[in-house]
């Protein structure tokens, strides 16, 4: 396990953590404005409970995954990659949805939180629990996405955990700089850059998920001869090590191996593989085109580009 295993978890935890830090900062600012600072302890309790619950979910996954994998030793070569593929698919859906949703809701985030908090404070007896629930859900949601990503890669050990810890520390520092020290920080540009980086990471997860499913089908076909037809690319399997991914697009093992720097960094962050197959390449491009276009439209880049083109065209006519 190299330090490259910490990079994806660091990036995702930093981005998701900053989202949670924004919610916490907005709530604290609203409580101060409403002269309800006595409820700050409920905010901190919600943060601690959310982090603790996320860690508990992570420990639960780390216990369940080996149990399921070892439940039937004969099919262990099938179960492990199959579970990796399933968790990868879940992580792809969750991270993609959260990326687009957060971008679309960013303009209204402060107003929505203030409205929810105002309604909560009107119920004096339950105000503390209402604030706690708001913060707890925000932190748990971001933490759960990180846990799912780690589970998708079966990343256990020191380096992925350190990546998550440093990402969390970075998110806390950004939150403190914004709301405590009043440091001017272009949070919009931060989310744009981190969003593009997260988009590429999730696209790499698509490549990994297909590789896991390919390994699971190949293992199952080897164990059960009656299911050999599932491995429709089996005739070329010896020459071209793919079961359901089609022909190999490239083999860059001699030029840029994915187990040595810088290939290992590209693999950890962007899903680079020294052996890439046709189905993986198509899925990678389709994901970037579809989800990427939705993401960039949510940023308003399409409107800005159209306005720029129209402005350029009109200036040329003049």
mmCIF file of C-alpha atoms in Angstrom:
data_model
loop_
_atom_site.group_PDB
_atom_site.id
_atom_site.type_symbol
_atom_site.label_atom_id
_atom_site.label_comp_id
_atom_site.label_asym_id
_atom_site.label_seq_id
_atom_site.Cartn_x
_atom_site.Cartn_y
_atom_site.Cartn_z
ATOM 1 C CA UNK A 1 0.000 0.000 0.000
ATOM 2 C CA UNK A 2 1.580 3.306 -1.092
ATOM 3 C CA UNK A 3 0.802 6.877 -0.226
ATOM 4 C CA UNK A 4 -1.080 7.169 -3.526
ATOM 5 C CA UNK A 5 -3.948 5.289 -1.831
ATOM 6 C CA UNK A 6 -4.445 8.352 0.388
ATOM 7 C CA UNK A 7 -4.954 10.826 -2.464
ATOM 8 C CA UNK A 8 -8.507 9.927 -3.575
ATOM 9 C CA UNK A 9 -9.800 9.707 -0.007
ATOM 10 C CA UNK A 10 -8.092 13.026 0.790
ATOM 11 C CA UNK A 11 -9.702 14.786 -2.178
ATOM 12 C CA UNK A 12 -13.171 13.386 -1.520
ATOM 13 C CA UNK A 13 -13.049 13.934 2.247
ATOM 14 C CA UNK A 14 -11.763 17.494 1.746
ATOM 15 C CA UNK A 15 -14.541 18.382 -0.670
ATOM 16 C CA UNK A 16 -17.324 16.668 1.264
ATOM 17 C CA UNK A 17 -15.920 18.041 4.516
ATOM 18 C CA UNK A 18 -15.950 21.611 3.215
ATOM 19 C CA UNK A 19 -19.614 21.168 2.261
ATOM 20 C CA UNK A 20 -20.374 20.081 5.820
ATOM 21 C CA UNK A 21 -18.207 22.921 7.195
ATOM 22 C CA UNK A 22 -20.257 25.434 5.197
ATOM 23 C CA UNK A 23 -23.464 24.133 6.758
ATOM 24 C CA UNK A 24 -21.918 24.282 10.241
ATOM 25 C CA UNK A 25 -20.568 27.796 9.659
ATOM 26 C CA UNK A 26 -23.887 29.095 8.331
ATOM 27 C CA UNK A 27 -25.775 27.604 11.290
ATOM 28 C CA UNK A 28 -23.338 29.107 13.822
ATOM 29 C CA UNK A 29 -23.584 32.499 12.125
ATOM 30 C CA UNK A 30 -27.393 32.327 12.134
ATOM 31 C CA UNK A 31 -27.476 31.377 15.810
ATOM 32 C CA UNK A 32 -25.207 34.311 16.640
ATOM 33 C CA UNK A 33 -27.393 36.674 14.633
ATOM 34 C CA UNK A 34 -30.521 35.353 16.359
ATOM 35 C CA UNK A 35 -28.783 35.671 19.766
ATOM 36 C CA UNK A 36 -29.157 31.941 20.328
ATOM 37 C CA UNK A 37 -25.470 31.129 20.848
ATOM 38 C CA UNK A 38 -26.388 28.921 23.795
ATOM 39 C CA UNK A 39 -27.357 26.334 21.149
ATOM 40 C CA UNK A 40 -23.783 26.176 19.800
ATOM 41 C CA UNK A 41 -23.126 23.098 21.922
ATOM 42 C CA UNK A 42 -25.831 21.275 19.953
ATOM 43 C CA UNK A 43 -24.000 22.164 16.744
ATOM 44 C CA UNK A 44 -20.724 20.726 18.026
ATOM 45 C CA UNK A 45 -22.545 17.659 19.336
ATOM 46 C CA UNK A 46 -24.070 17.138 15.886
ATOM 47 C CA UNK A 47 -20.628 17.371 14.256
ATOM 48 C CA UNK A 48 -19.153 14.842 16.678
ATOM 49 C CA UNK A 49 -22.090 12.463 16.329
ATOM 50 C CA UNK A 50 -21.978 12.695 12.515
ATOM 51 C CA UNK A 51 -18.256 11.917 12.399
ATOM 52 C CA UNK A 52 -18.701 9.101 14.911
ATOM 53 C CA UNK A 53 -21.591 7.579 12.966
ATOM 54 C CA UNK A 54 -19.575 7.753 9.717
ATOM 55 C CA UNK A 55 -16.649 6.000 11.413
ATOM 56 C CA UNK A 56 -19.052 3.367 12.783
ATOM 57 C CA UNK A 57 -20.402 2.725 9.278
ATOM 58 C CA UNK A 58 -16.820 2.348 8.060
ATOM 59 C CA UNK A 59 -16.026 -0.173 10.790
ATOM 60 C CA UNK A 60 -19.229 -2.044 9.968
ATOM 61 C CA UNK A 61 -18.221 -2.310 6.316
ATOM 62 C CA UNK A 62 -14.704 -3.435 7.269
ATOM 63 C CA UNK A 63 -16.284 -6.258 9.311
ATOM 64 C CA UNK A 64 -19.055 -7.256 6.896
ATOM 65 C CA UNK A 65 -16.942 -7.366 3.720
ATOM 66 C CA UNK A 66 -14.463 -10.068 4.912
ATOM 67 C CA UNK A 67 -17.313 -12.076 6.432
ATOM 68 C CA UNK A 68 -19.232 -12.161 3.159
ATOM 69 C CA UNK A 69 -16.091 -12.811 1.132
ATOM 70 C CA UNK A 70 -15.140 -15.785 3.298
ATOM 71 C CA UNK A 71 -18.665 -17.164 3.703
ATOM 72 C CA UNK A 72 -18.168 -19.540 0.770
ATOM 73 C CA UNK A 73 -14.450 -20.158 0.169
ATOM 74 C CA UNK A 74 -15.127 -21.871 -3.154
ATOM 75 C CA UNK A 75 -16.678 -18.711 -4.578
ATOM 76 C CA UNK A 76 -14.375 -16.249 -2.801
ATOM 77 C CA UNK A 77 -12.650 -15.335 -6.119
ATOM 78 C CA UNK A 78 -16.096 -14.338 -7.414
ATOM 79 C CA UNK A 79 -17.559 -12.646 -4.332
ATOM 80 C CA UNK A 80 -14.707 -10.203 -3.643
ATOM 81 C CA UNK A 81 -14.529 -8.559 -7.112
ATOM 82 C CA UNK A 82 -18.329 -8.690 -7.390
ATOM 83 C CA UNK A 83 -18.710 -6.772 -4.117
ATOM 84 C CA UNK A 84 -16.046 -4.309 -5.225
ATOM 85 C CA UNK A 85 -18.005 -3.752 -8.418
ATOM 86 C CA UNK A 86 -21.303 -3.288 -6.576
ATOM 87 C CA UNK A 87 -19.832 -0.839 -4.064
ATOM 88 C CA UNK A 88 -18.138 1.008 -6.936
ATOM 89 C CA UNK A 89 -21.484 1.344 -8.745
ATOM 90 C CA UNK A 90 -23.120 2.675 -5.558
ATOM 91 C CA UNK A 91 -20.262 5.146 -5.052
ATOM 92 C CA UNK A 92 -20.505 6.305 -8.683
ATOM 93 C CA UNK A 93 -24.227 7.020 -8.348
ATOM 94 C CA UNK A 94 -23.942 8.733 -4.954
ATOM 95 C CA UNK A 95 -20.918 10.894 -5.765
ATOM 96 C CA UNK A 96 -22.271 11.892 -9.180
ATOM 97 C CA UNK A 97 -25.662 12.801 -7.750
ATOM 98 C CA UNK A 98 -24.096 14.742 -4.877
ATOM 99 C CA UNK A 99 -21.735 16.590 -7.212
ATOM 100 C CA UNK A 100 -24.583 17.813 -9.423
ATOM 101 C CA UNK A 101 -27.063 18.386 -6.589
ATOM 102 C CA UNK A 102 -24.633 20.437 -4.522
ATOM 103 C CA UNK A 103 -23.718 22.575 -7.518
ATOM 104 C CA UNK A 104 -27.372 23.249 -8.328
ATOM 105 C CA UNK A 105 -28.272 23.988 -4.690
ATOM 106 C CA UNK A 106 -25.203 26.108 -3.913
ATOM 107 C CA UNK A 107 -26.950 29.381 -4.815
ATOM 108 C CA UNK A 108 -29.813 28.653 -2.413
ATOM 109 C CA UNK A 109 -27.860 26.787 0.282
ATOM 110 C CA UNK A 110 -27.622 29.670 2.749
ATOM 111 C CA UNK A 111 -31.264 30.690 2.315
ATOM 112 C CA UNK A 112 -32.474 27.093 2.707
ATOM 113 C CA UNK A 113 -30.444 26.548 5.881
ATOM 114 C CA UNK A 114 -31.561 29.872 7.345
ATOM 115 C CA UNK A 115 -35.188 29.043 6.603
ATOM 116 C CA UNK A 116 -34.902 25.600 8.188
ATOM 117 C CA UNK A 117 -33.120 27.030 11.216
ATOM 118 C CA UNK A 118 -35.695 29.800 11.646
ATOM 119 C CA UNK A 119 -38.503 27.245 11.717
ATOM 120 C CA UNK A 120 -36.517 25.159 14.202
ATOM 121 C CA UNK A 121 -35.900 28.071 16.578
ATOM 122 C CA UNK A 122 -39.614 28.820 16.678
ATOM 123 C CA UNK A 123 -40.075 25.569 18.598
ATOM 124 C CA UNK A 124 -38.121 26.543 21.695
ATOM 125 C CA UNK A 125 -38.373 23.201 23.482
ATOM 126 C CA UNK A 126 -37.120 21.198 20.500
ATOM 127 C CA UNK A 127 -34.748 23.834 19.116
ATOM 128 C CA UNK A 128 -31.635 22.067 20.404
ATOM 129 C CA UNK A 129 -32.587 18.730 18.898
ATOM 130 C CA UNK A 130 -33.567 20.431 15.656
ATOM 131 C CA UNK A 131 -30.151 22.075 15.344
ATOM 132 C CA UNK A 132 -28.464 18.800 16.296
ATOM 133 C CA UNK A 133 -30.424 16.891 13.634
ATOM 134 C CA UNK A 134 -29.624 19.443 10.920
ATOM 135 C CA UNK A 135 -25.884 19.250 11.587
ATOM 136 C CA UNK A 136 -25.836 15.494 12.195
ATOM 137 C CA UNK A 137 -27.520 14.706 8.864
ATOM 138 C CA UNK A 138 -25.242 17.105 6.953
ATOM 139 C CA UNK A 139 -22.055 15.596 8.417
ATOM 140 C CA UNK A 140 -23.264 11.981 8.175
ATOM 141 C CA UNK A 141 -24.270 12.437 4.530
ATOM 142 C CA UNK A 142 -20.800 13.631 3.544
ATOM 143 C CA UNK A 143 -19.071 11.013 5.702
ATOM 144 C CA UNK A 144 -21.175 8.190 4.282
ATOM 145 C CA UNK A 145 -20.122 9.085 0.731
ATOM 146 C CA UNK A 146 -16.465 8.863 1.735
ATOM 147 C CA UNK A 147 -17.036 5.508 3.449
ATOM 148 C CA UNK A 148 -18.772 4.122 0.355
ATOM 149 C CA UNK A 149 -15.872 5.247 -1.835
ATOM 150 C CA UNK A 150 -13.349 3.549 0.446
ATOM 151 C CA UNK A 151 -15.462 0.387 0.522
ATOM 152 C CA UNK A 152 -15.699 0.438 -3.280
ATOM 153 C CA UNK A 153 -11.940 0.097 -3.491
ATOM 154 C CA UNK A 154 -11.616 -2.172 -0.440
ATOM 155 C CA UNK A 155 -9.093 0.396 0.740
ATOM 156 C CA UNK A 156 -8.171 -0.543 4.264
ATOM 157 C CA UNK A 157 -5.077 0.256 6.263
ATOM 158 C CA UNK A 158 -3.077 3.309 7.281
ATOM 159 C CA UNK A 159 -2.791 5.399 4.113
ATOM 160 C CA UNK A 160 -6.494 5.611 3.107
ATOM 161 C CA UNK A 161 -7.327 6.445 6.736
ATOM 162 C CA UNK A 162 -4.633 9.142 6.790
ATOM 163 C CA UNK A 163 -6.027 10.574 3.567
ATOM 164 C CA UNK A 164 -9.466 10.837 5.152
ATOM 165 C CA UNK A 165 -8.041 12.378 8.348
ATOM 166 C CA UNK A 166 -6.000 15.003 6.490
ATOM 167 C CA UNK A 167 -8.970 15.787 4.264
ATOM 168 C CA UNK A 168 -11.124 16.304 7.348
ATOM 169 C CA UNK A 169 -8.464 18.506 8.964
ATOM 170 C CA UNK A 170 -8.212 20.557 5.773
ATOM 171 C CA UNK A 171 -11.989 21.004 5.679
ATOM 172 C CA UNK A 172 -12.022 22.168 9.308
ATOM 173 C CA UNK A 173 -9.219 24.664 8.621
ATOM 174 C CA UNK A 174 -11.084 26.081 5.618
ATOM 175 C CA UNK A 175 -14.235 26.401 7.737
ATOM 176 C CA UNK A 176 -12.333 28.177 10.518
ATOM 177 C CA UNK A 177 -10.637 30.534 8.050
ATOM 178 C CA UNK A 178 -13.966 31.435 6.473
ATOM 179 C CA UNK A 179 -16.194 31.878 9.517
ATOM 180 C CA UNK A 180 -13.792 32.485 12.424
ATOM 181 C CA UNK A 181 -10.877 34.412 10.982
ATOM 182 C CA UNK A 182 -12.791 36.107 8.180
ATOM 183 C CA UNK A 183 -10.221 35.098 5.554
ATOM 184 C CA UNK A 184 -11.319 35.984 2.017
ATOM 185 C CA UNK A 185 -11.573 32.737 0.097
ATOM 186 C CA UNK A 186 -13.099 32.089 -3.315
ATOM 187 C CA UNK A 187 -15.226 29.175 -2.189
ATOM 188 C CA UNK A 188 -17.037 29.059 -5.529
ATOM 189 C CA UNK A 189 -13.794 28.555 -7.443
ATOM 190 C CA UNK A 190 -12.694 25.958 -4.881
ATOM 191 C CA UNK A 191 -15.823 23.883 -5.517
ATOM 192 C CA UNK A 192 -15.437 24.269 -9.271
ATOM 193 C CA UNK A 193 -11.874 22.932 -9.199
ATOM 194 C CA UNK A 194 -12.674 20.194 -6.699
ATOM 195 C CA UNK A 195 -15.781 19.320 -8.702
ATOM 196 C CA UNK A 196 -13.762 18.750 -11.879
ATOM 197 C CA UNK A 197 -11.261 16.683 -9.908
ATOM 198 C CA UNK A 198 -14.056 14.643 -8.322
ATOM 199 C CA UNK A 199 -15.639 14.135 -11.755
ATOM 200 C CA UNK A 200 -12.374 12.611 -13.019
ATOM 201 C CA UNK A 201 -12.019 10.460 -9.897
ATOM 202 C CA UNK A 202 -15.529 9.058 -10.322
ATOM 203 C CA UNK A 203 -14.853 8.467 -14.043
ATOM 204 C CA UNK A 204 -11.835 6.433 -12.960
ATOM 205 C CA UNK A 205 -14.109 4.542 -10.605
ATOM 206 C CA UNK A 206 -16.213 3.562 -13.650
ATOM 207 C CA UNK A 207 -13.117 1.945 -15.178
ATOM 208 C CA UNK A 208 -12.368 0.140 -11.918
ATOM 209 C CA UNK A 209 -15.968 -1.063 -11.499
ATOM 210 C CA UNK A 210 -15.975 -2.651 -14.968
ATOM 211 C CA UNK A 211 -12.662 -4.352 -14.214
ATOM 212 C CA UNK A 212 -14.123 -5.785 -10.992
ATOM 213 C CA UNK A 213 -17.200 -7.123 -12.791
ATOM 214 C CA UNK A 214 -14.976 -8.595 -15.517
ATOM 215 C CA UNK A 215 -12.875 -10.380 -12.890
ATOM 216 C CA UNK A 216 -16.007 -11.699 -11.163
ATOM 217 C CA UNK A 217 -17.496 -13.076 -14.396
ATOM 218 C CA UNK A 218 -14.177 -14.628 -15.400
ATOM 219 C CA UNK A 219 -13.796 -16.296 -11.987
ATOM 220 C CA UNK A 220 -17.358 -17.600 -12.086
ATOM 221 C CA UNK A 221 -16.870 -18.990 -15.601
ATOM 222 C CA UNK A 222 -13.729 -20.791 -14.432
ATOM 223 C CA UNK A 223 -15.488 -22.324 -11.419
ATOM 224 C CA UNK A 224 -18.708 -23.301 -13.195
ATOM 225 C CA UNK A 225 -18.099 -24.664 -16.732
ATOM 226 C CA UNK A 226 -21.822 -24.406 -17.488
ATOM 227 C CA UNK A 227 -21.565 -20.614 -17.269
ATOM 228 C CA UNK A 228 -18.677 -20.261 -19.714
ATOM 229 C CA UNK A 229 -21.035 -18.556 -22.165
ATOM 230 C CA UNK A 230 -21.167 -15.543 -19.823
ATOM 231 C CA UNK A 231 -17.555 -14.893 -20.715
ATOM 232 C CA UNK A 232 -18.341 -14.080 -24.340
ATOM 233 C CA UNK A 233 -14.804 -12.882 -25.048
ATOM 234 C CA UNK A 234 -13.326 -16.112 -23.719
ATOM 235 C CA UNK A 235 -11.876 -17.324 -27.032
ATOM 236 C CA UNK A 236 -9.424 -14.432 -27.011
ATOM 237 C CA UNK A 237 -8.915 -14.573 -23.238
ATOM 238 C CA UNK A 238 -5.401 -16.027 -23.305
ATOM 239 C CA UNK A 239 -4.161 -13.575 -25.906
ATOM 240 C CA UNK A 240 -6.274 -10.690 -24.668
ATOM 241 C CA UNK A 241 -6.965 -10.974 -20.883
ATOM 242 C CA UNK A 242 -10.555 -9.756 -20.892
ATOM 243 C CA UNK A 243 -13.768 -11.662 -20.333
ATOM 244 C CA UNK A 244 -16.517 -9.111 -21.047
ATOM 245 C CA UNK A 245 -14.556 -5.928 -21.765
ATOM 246 C CA UNK A 246 -13.732 -6.562 -25.420
ATOM 247 C CA UNK A 247 -10.366 -6.043 -27.131
ATOM 248 C CA UNK A 248 -7.526 -4.173 -25.502
ATOM 249 C CA UNK A 249 -7.263 -0.522 -26.484
ATOM 250 C CA UNK A 250 -3.710 -0.044 -25.274
ATOM 251 C CA UNK A 251 -0.897 -1.596 -23.287
ATOM 252 C CA UNK A 252 1.360 1.084 -21.805
ATOM 253 C CA UNK A 253 3.036 -1.157 -19.241
ATOM 254 C CA UNK A 254 6.453 -0.483 -20.765
ATOM 255 C CA UNK A 255 5.955 3.277 -21.074
ATOM 256 C CA UNK A 256 3.825 4.300 -18.085
ATOM 257 C CA UNK A 257 3.241 1.382 -15.691
ATOM 258 C CA UNK A 258 0.415 1.920 -13.224
ATOM 259 C CA UNK A 259 2.374 0.463 -10.299
ATOM 260 C CA UNK A 260 5.142 3.077 -10.361
ATOM 261 C CA UNK A 261 5.258 6.866 -10.194
ATOM 262 C CA UNK A 262 3.704 8.802 -11.919
ATOM 263 C CA UNK A 263 1.380 6.095 -13.258
ATOM 264 C CA UNK A 264 0.361 5.038 -9.755
ATOM 265 C CA UNK A 265 -0.795 8.622 -9.019
ATOM 266 C CA UNK A 266 -2.800 8.746 -12.250
ATOM 267 C CA UNK A 267 -4.318 5.385 -11.352
ATOM 268 C CA UNK A 268 -5.277 6.490 -7.845
ATOM 269 C CA UNK A 269 -6.834 9.792 -8.908
ATOM 270 C CA UNK A 270 -8.148 9.287 -12.430
ATOM 271 C CA UNK A 271 -8.525 5.533 -12.941
ATOM 272 C CA UNK A 272 -5.601 5.239 -15.352
ATOM 273 C CA UNK A 273 -4.755 1.652 -16.308
ATOM 274 C CA UNK A 274 -1.761 0.404 -18.215
ATOM 275 C CA UNK A 275 -4.160 -2.090 -19.798
ATOM 276 C CA UNK A 276 -7.389 -0.475 -20.980
ATOM 277 C CA UNK A 277 -10.147 -2.342 -22.812
ATOM 278 C CA UNK A 278 -12.756 -1.161 -25.277
ATOM 279 C CA UNK A 279 -15.797 -1.303 -22.970
ATOM 280 C CA UNK A 280 -13.885 0.582 -20.267
ATOM 281 C CA UNK A 281 -12.799 3.287 -22.708
ATOM 282 C CA UNK A 282 -16.344 3.741 -24.043
ATOM 283 C CA UNK A 283 -17.845 3.857 -20.541
ATOM 284 C CA UNK A 284 -15.217 6.378 -19.412
ATOM 285 C CA UNK A 285 -15.959 8.726 -22.317
ATOM 286 C CA UNK A 286 -19.744 8.298 -22.015
ATOM 287 C CA UNK A 287 -19.615 9.082 -18.286
ATOM 288 C CA UNK A 288 -17.515 12.207 -18.782
ATOM 289 C CA UNK A 289 -19.701 13.436 -21.644
ATOM 290 C CA UNK A 290 -23.053 12.820 -19.910
ATOM 291 C CA UNK A 291 -22.342 13.624 -16.253
ATOM 292 C CA UNK A 292 -19.725 16.203 -17.192
ATOM 293 C CA UNK A 293 -22.128 18.091 -19.451
ATOM 294 C CA UNK A 294 -24.798 18.125 -16.730
ATOM 295 C CA UNK A 295 -22.235 19.334 -14.187
ATOM 296 C CA UNK A 296 -20.866 22.120 -16.366
ATOM 297 C CA UNK A 297 -24.375 23.237 -17.309
ATOM 298 C CA UNK A 298 -25.207 23.437 -13.598
ATOM 299 C CA UNK A 299 -22.228 25.780 -13.245
ATOM 300 C CA UNK A 300 -23.680 27.979 -15.975
ATOM 301 C CA UNK A 301 -20.643 27.466 -18.187
ATOM 302 C CA UNK A 302 -22.844 26.759 -21.198
ATOM 303 C CA UNK A 303 -24.637 30.083 -20.799
ATOM 304 C CA UNK A 304 -21.358 31.912 -20.270
ATOM 305 C CA UNK A 305 -19.863 30.277 -23.356
ATOM 306 C CA UNK A 306 -22.942 31.162 -25.423
ATOM 307 C CA UNK A 307 -22.836 34.755 -24.213
ATOM 308 C CA UNK A 308 -19.126 34.982 -25.018
ATOM 309 C CA UNK A 309 -19.679 33.602 -28.517
ATOM 310 C CA UNK A 310 -22.550 36.012 -29.147
ATOM 311 C CA UNK A 311 -20.510 38.930 -27.848
ATOM 312 C CA UNK A 312 -17.566 37.962 -30.052
ATOM 313 C CA UNK A 313 -19.818 37.552 -33.089
ATOM 314 C CA UNK A 314 -21.503 40.939 -32.560
ATOM 315 C CA UNK A 315 -18.126 42.652 -32.118
ATOM 316 C CA UNK A 316 -16.916 41.124 -35.370
ATOM 317 C CA UNK A 317 -20.058 42.383 -37.158
ATOM 318 C CA UNK A 318 -19.469 45.868 -35.813
#
